[in-house]
Each structure stands twice: as structure tokens, then as C-alpha cells.
PDB file of C-alpha atoms in Angstrom:
ATOM      1  CA  MET A   1      -4.890 -33.575 -24.658  1.00 68.00           C
ATOM      2  CA  THR A   2      -2.533 -31.027 -25.999  1.00 78.00           C
ATOM      3  CA  GLN A   3      -2.049 -27.769 -24.320  1.00 83.00           C
ATOM      4  CA  LEU A   4      -2.392 -24.549 -25.839  1.00 81.00           C
ATOM      5  CA  TRP A   5      -1.319 -20.976 -25.192  1.00 84.00           C
ATOM      6  CA  LYS A   6      -3.399 -18.782 -26.442  1.00 86.00           C
ATOM      7  CA  ASN A   7      -4.895 -21.020 -29.165  1.00 84.00           C
ATOM      8  CA  GLN A   8      -1.813 -22.047 -30.026  1.00 87.00           C
ATOM      9  CA  ALA A   9      -0.143 -25.091 -29.300  1.00 88.00           C
ATOM     10  CA  PHE A  10       3.939 -25.648 -28.804  1.00 87.00           C
ATOM     11  CA  THR A  11       5.956 -27.269 -31.723  1.00 86.00           C
ATOM     12  CA  VAL A  12       9.522 -27.769 -32.950  1.00 88.00           C
ATOM     13  CA  SER A  13      10.287 -29.256 -36.344  1.00 87.00           C
ATOM     14  CA  HIS A  14      13.995 -30.580 -37.146  1.00 84.00           C
ATOM     15  CA  ALA A  15      15.475 -31.070 -40.571  1.00 83.00           C
ATOM     16  CA  ASP A  16      16.262 -34.737 -39.780  1.00 81.00           C
ATOM     17  CA  ASP A  17      12.404 -35.489 -38.691  1.00 80.00           C
ATOM     18  CA  SER A  18      10.622 -34.036 -41.671  1.00 79.00           C
ATOM     19  CA  LYS A  19      10.627 -34.969 -45.329  1.00 81.00           C
ATOM     20  CA  PHE A  20      10.333 -32.924 -48.228  1.00 83.00           C
ATOM     21  CA  VAL A  21       7.214 -33.750 -50.366  1.00 76.00           C
ATOM     22  CA  GLY A  22       6.119 -32.837 -54.137  1.00 70.00           C
ATOM     23  CA  LYS A  23       2.527 -31.972 -53.119  1.00 62.00           C
ATOM     24  CA  GLY A  24       2.224 -28.263 -52.598  1.00 55.00           C
ATOM     25  CA  LEU A  25       1.420 -25.350 -55.049  1.00 58.00           C
ATOM     26  CA  ARG A  26       3.682 -25.753 -57.582  1.00 62.00           C
ATOM     27  CA  ALA A  27       5.622 -28.978 -59.330  1.00 69.00           C
ATOM     28  CA  PHE A  28       8.724 -27.430 -59.514  1.00 75.00           C
ATOM     29  CA  PHE A  29       8.765 -27.021 -55.613  1.00 85.00           C
ATOM     30  CA  GLU A  30       9.176 -29.586 -52.879  1.00 92.00           C
ATOM     31  CA  TYR A  31       8.108 -28.293 -49.127  1.00 91.00           C
ATOM     32  CA  ARG A  32       8.908 -29.117 -46.066  1.00 93.00           C
ATOM     33  CA  ASP A  33       5.947 -28.698 -43.663  1.00 93.00           C
ATOM     34  CA  LEU A  34       7.067 -26.950 -40.137  1.00 95.00           C
ATOM     35  CA  GLY A  35       4.112 -27.631 -38.266  1.00 94.00           C
ATOM     36  CA  ILE A  36       2.608 -24.124 -37.811  1.00 95.00           C
ATOM     37  CA  GLN A  37      -0.208 -24.704 -39.308  1.00 95.00           C
ATOM     38  CA  ASP A  38      -1.529 -27.587 -37.009  1.00 94.00           C
ATOM     39  CA  ALA A  39       0.216 -25.675 -33.770  1.00 95.00           C
ATOM     40  CA  THR A  40      -2.201 -22.598 -34.786  1.00 96.00           C
ATOM     41  CA  LYS A  41      -5.026 -24.629 -35.792  1.00 95.00           C
ATOM     42  CA  GLY A  42      -5.024 -23.372 -39.534  1.00 96.00           C
ATOM     43  CA  LYS A  43      -4.199 -19.466 -38.263  1.00 97.00           C
ATOM     44  CA  PHE A  44      -0.661 -19.407 -39.782  1.00 97.00           C
ATOM     45  CA  GLY A  45       1.510 -21.836 -42.066  1.00 97.00           C
ATOM     46  CA  ALA A  46       5.529 -22.036 -42.901  1.00 97.00           C
ATOM     47  CA  HIS A  47       7.194 -24.386 -44.896  1.00 95.00           C
ATOM     48  CA  VAL A  48      10.695 -24.980 -46.242  1.00 95.00           C
ATOM     49  CA  ILE A  49      10.590 -24.629 -49.753  1.00 93.00           C
ATOM     50  CA  ARG A  50      13.202 -25.928 -52.188  1.00 93.00           C
ATOM     51  CA  ALA A  51      13.890 -26.131 -56.106  1.00 92.00           C
ATOM     52  CA  VAL A  52      13.630 -29.373 -57.686  1.00 88.00           C
ATOM     53  CA  PRO A  53      16.783 -29.497 -59.806  1.00 85.00           C
ATOM     54  CA  GLY A  54      16.338 -29.429 -63.565  1.00 85.00           C
ATOM     55  CA  MET A  55      12.574 -28.031 -63.386  1.00 80.00           C
ATOM     56  CA  GLU A  56      11.633 -24.728 -64.250  1.00 83.00           C
ATOM     57  CA  SER A  57       8.982 -22.497 -63.412  1.00 80.00           C
ATOM     58  CA  PRO A  58       6.304 -21.705 -66.660  1.00 84.00           C
ATOM     59  CA  ALA A  59       6.521 -18.005 -64.988  1.00 87.00           C
ATOM     60  CA  ALA A  60       2.378 -17.758 -64.864  1.00 90.00           C
ATOM     61  CA  TRP A  61       1.115 -15.021 -63.375  1.00 96.00           C
ATOM     62  CA  HIS A  62      -1.128 -15.495 -60.319  1.00 94.00           C
ATOM     63  CA  SER A  63      -2.228 -13.508 -56.377  1.00 96.00           C
ATOM     64  CA  HIS A  64      -3.259 -15.561 -53.329  1.00 95.00           C
ATOM     65  CA  GLU A  65      -6.286 -14.350 -51.320  1.00 96.00           C
ATOM     66  CA  LEU A  66      -4.662 -14.248 -47.721  1.00 96.00           C
ATOM     67  CA  ASP A  67      -3.683 -12.100 -45.339  1.00 97.00           C
ATOM     68  CA  PHE A  68       0.237 -12.436 -44.583  1.00 98.00           C
ATOM     69  CA  GLN A  69       2.887 -13.735 -46.836  1.00 97.00           C
ATOM     70  CA  MET A  70       6.437 -13.700 -46.273  1.00 97.00           C
ATOM     71  CA  VAL A  71       9.092 -15.041 -47.847  1.00 96.00           C
ATOM     72  CA  TYR A  72      13.451 -15.217 -46.876  1.00 98.00           C
ATOM     73  CA  VAL A  73      15.961 -16.956 -49.155  1.00 98.00           C
ATOM     74  CA  THR A  74      18.136 -19.176 -47.244  1.00 97.00           C
ATOM     75  CA  LYS A  75      20.386 -20.932 -50.066  1.00 97.00           C
ATOM     76  CA  GLY A  76      20.621 -19.711 -53.968  1.00 98.00           C
ATOM     77  CA  TRP A  77      18.315 -17.141 -55.481  1.00 97.00           C
ATOM     78  CA  VAL A  78      15.069 -16.684 -57.191  1.00 96.00           C
ATOM     79  CA  VAL A  79      13.707 -13.821 -59.488  1.00 97.00           C
ATOM     80  CA  PHE A  80       9.927 -12.408 -58.730  1.00 95.00           C
ATOM     81  CA  GLU A  81       8.346  -9.883 -60.696  1.00 97.00           C
ATOM     82  CA  TYR A  82       5.431  -8.084 -58.981  1.00 96.00           C
ATOM     83  CA  GLU A  83       2.555  -6.159 -60.220  1.00 96.00           C
ATOM     84  CA  GLY A  84       3.736  -2.134 -60.016  1.00 95.00           C
ATOM     85  CA  GLN A  85       7.184  -3.479 -59.050  1.00 96.00           C
ATOM     86  CA  GLY A  86       9.092  -4.908 -61.544  1.00 96.00           C
ATOM     87  CA  GLU A  87      11.292  -8.255 -61.257  1.00 97.00           C
ATOM     88  CA  HIS A  88      13.509  -8.347 -58.105  1.00 98.00           C
ATOM     89  CA  VAL A  89      16.638 -11.141 -57.433  1.00 98.00           C
ATOM     90  CA  LEU A  90      16.012 -12.515 -54.130  1.00 97.00           C
ATOM     91  CA  ARG A  91      19.017 -14.542 -53.015  1.00 98.00           C
ATOM     92  CA  GLU A  92      20.648 -15.693 -49.472  1.00 97.00           C
ATOM     93  CA  GLY A  93      19.425 -13.216 -46.537  1.00 98.00           C
ATOM     94  CA  SER A  94      16.718 -11.688 -49.043  1.00 98.00           C
ATOM     95  CA  CYS A  95      13.197 -10.954 -47.127  1.00 98.00           C
ATOM     96  CA  VAL A  96      10.130 -10.352 -49.153  1.00 97.00           C
ATOM     97  CA  LEU A  97       6.618  -9.255 -47.840  1.00 97.00           C
ATOM     98  CA  GLN A  98       3.936 -10.413 -51.070  1.00 96.00           C
ATOM     99  CA  PRO A  99       0.608  -7.991 -50.147  1.00 96.00           C
ATOM    100  CA  PRO A 100      -2.493  -9.648 -50.048  1.00 95.00           C
ATOM    101  CA  GLY A 101      -3.715  -9.688 -53.677  1.00 95.00           C
ATOM    102  CA  ILE A 102      -0.489  -8.588 -55.293  1.00 97.00           C
ATOM    103  CA  LYS A 103      -0.142  -9.957 -58.729  1.00 97.00           C
ATOM    104  CA  HIS A 104       3.278 -11.949 -59.090  1.00 96.00           C
ATOM    105  CA  ARG A 105       5.289 -14.563 -60.966  1.00 95.00           C
ATOM    106  CA  GLU A 106       8.171 -16.848 -60.386  1.00 92.00           C
ATOM    107  CA  VAL A 107      10.274 -16.353 -63.299  1.00 94.00           C
ATOM    108  CA  ARG A 108      13.493 -18.446 -62.904  1.00 92.00           C
ATOM    109  CA  HIS A 109      15.288 -19.597 -59.901  1.00 94.00           C
ATOM    110  CA  SER A 110      18.934 -21.835 -58.933  1.00 95.00           C
ATOM    111  CA  ASP A 111      18.790 -25.285 -58.842  1.00 94.00           C
ATOM    112  CA  ASP A 112      19.883 -24.810 -54.865  1.00 96.00           C
ATOM    113  CA  LEU A 113      17.060 -22.681 -54.073  1.00 96.00           C
ATOM    114  CA  GLU A 114      15.734 -22.765 -50.529  1.00 96.00           C
ATOM    115  CA  LEU A 115      13.206 -20.580 -48.905  1.00 97.00           C
ATOM    116  CA  ILE A 116      10.781 -20.333 -46.091  1.00 97.00           C
ATOM    117  CA  GLU A 117       7.603 -19.158 -46.432  1.00 96.00           C
ATOM    118  CA  ILE A 118       4.784 -17.804 -43.824  1.00 98.00           C
ATOM    119  CA  ILE A 119       1.519 -17.408 -44.745  1.00 97.00           C
ATOM    120  CA  SER A 120      -1.931 -16.583 -42.823  1.00 98.00           C
ATOM    121  CA  PRO A 121      -4.333 -18.285 -42.980  1.00 98.00           C
ATOM    122  CA  ALA A 122      -2.541 -21.739 -43.856  1.00 96.00           C
ATOM    123  CA  GLU A 123      -4.851 -22.611 -46.446  1.00 95.00           C
ATOM    124  CA  PHE A 124      -5.900 -20.058 -49.217  1.00 94.00           C
ATOM    125  CA  GLU A 125      -6.817 -19.733 -52.578  1.00 93.00           C
ATOM    126  CA  THR A 126      -4.323 -18.768 -55.660  1.00 92.00           C
ATOM    127  CA  LYS A 127      -6.119 -17.411 -58.772  1.00 95.00           C
ATOM    128  CA  ASP A 128      -4.574 -17.826 -62.349  1.00 92.00           C
ATOM    129  CA  GLU A 129      -3.960 -13.899 -63.233  1.00 96.00           C
ATOM    130  CA  ASP A 130      -3.461 -11.939 -66.620  1.00 94.00           C
ATOM    131  CA  ALA A 131      -0.462 -10.120 -67.100  1.00 94.00           C
ATOM    132  CA  PRO A 132      -0.890  -6.457 -65.188  1.00 90.00           C
ATOM    133  CA  ALA A 133      -1.552  -3.579 -67.557  1.00 82.00           C
TER     134      ALA A 133
END
């Protein structure tokens, strides 16, 4: 039986023990699960996300039905555009909190992009959106 502390299990994820997979929200990214979803029974999720070299974003506007979404860039750069906030170039060391429901789109990224995403809950709905007025 797994021991829990305040309904969370201890977990460790090593880069050399876990693989990137193409199954995820965006086809132009690959995702490495960090084990947080299982350890928190879905309350939180965390991934390392990296660009698939040569694939571009369709720059589609969308929003997410979740309580928390934070992105921290560890390598390369990415341009996001946010409803009412304009375009932002995030580069190595940049961090953004994307408020729940904010319309946004990934405009473009470097082939070497890698970022960490932390979300709550781990499973959430993504809605296609029209461009903000």
C-alpha cells in the first residue's frame, strides 16, 4: 500500500528514467509526465514539454477550464499571445501564470524549446476560442 501524506504520495522523476511521448494536448509538442498526477490523485499535474523540431504551431486561440496553470521555460523560447495582454516572448528562465479561462495562443517557438508546466487539476477541458475582440 502506498503511504500518503495529506492525500499525496512521495514521487521522484528522473530524466533518464522517463520518456517523452507524443500523446498530449498539442501535436507539435512532446510531453514527459513528472508523476505528480498519480501522486496527488489528479489534484495537480506537471510535465516537461518540448518542441518537436520542424513542427509549427497553428496559432489557434483556445482557453483551459482549470484552476491553475504555470509555465516555466528551461530552454529555447516561445511566443504566446494573451487576451488583453498582447504577445510575450518567453525565454530560458521566464515564468508565466496563465489565469483560468484566459484566451491565449502559442504563436511560434524555437526547435529547442523545453518548458515545465504545472496545472491543477491534472485533467482539464480545452476549448477552441475565437480571437479576442
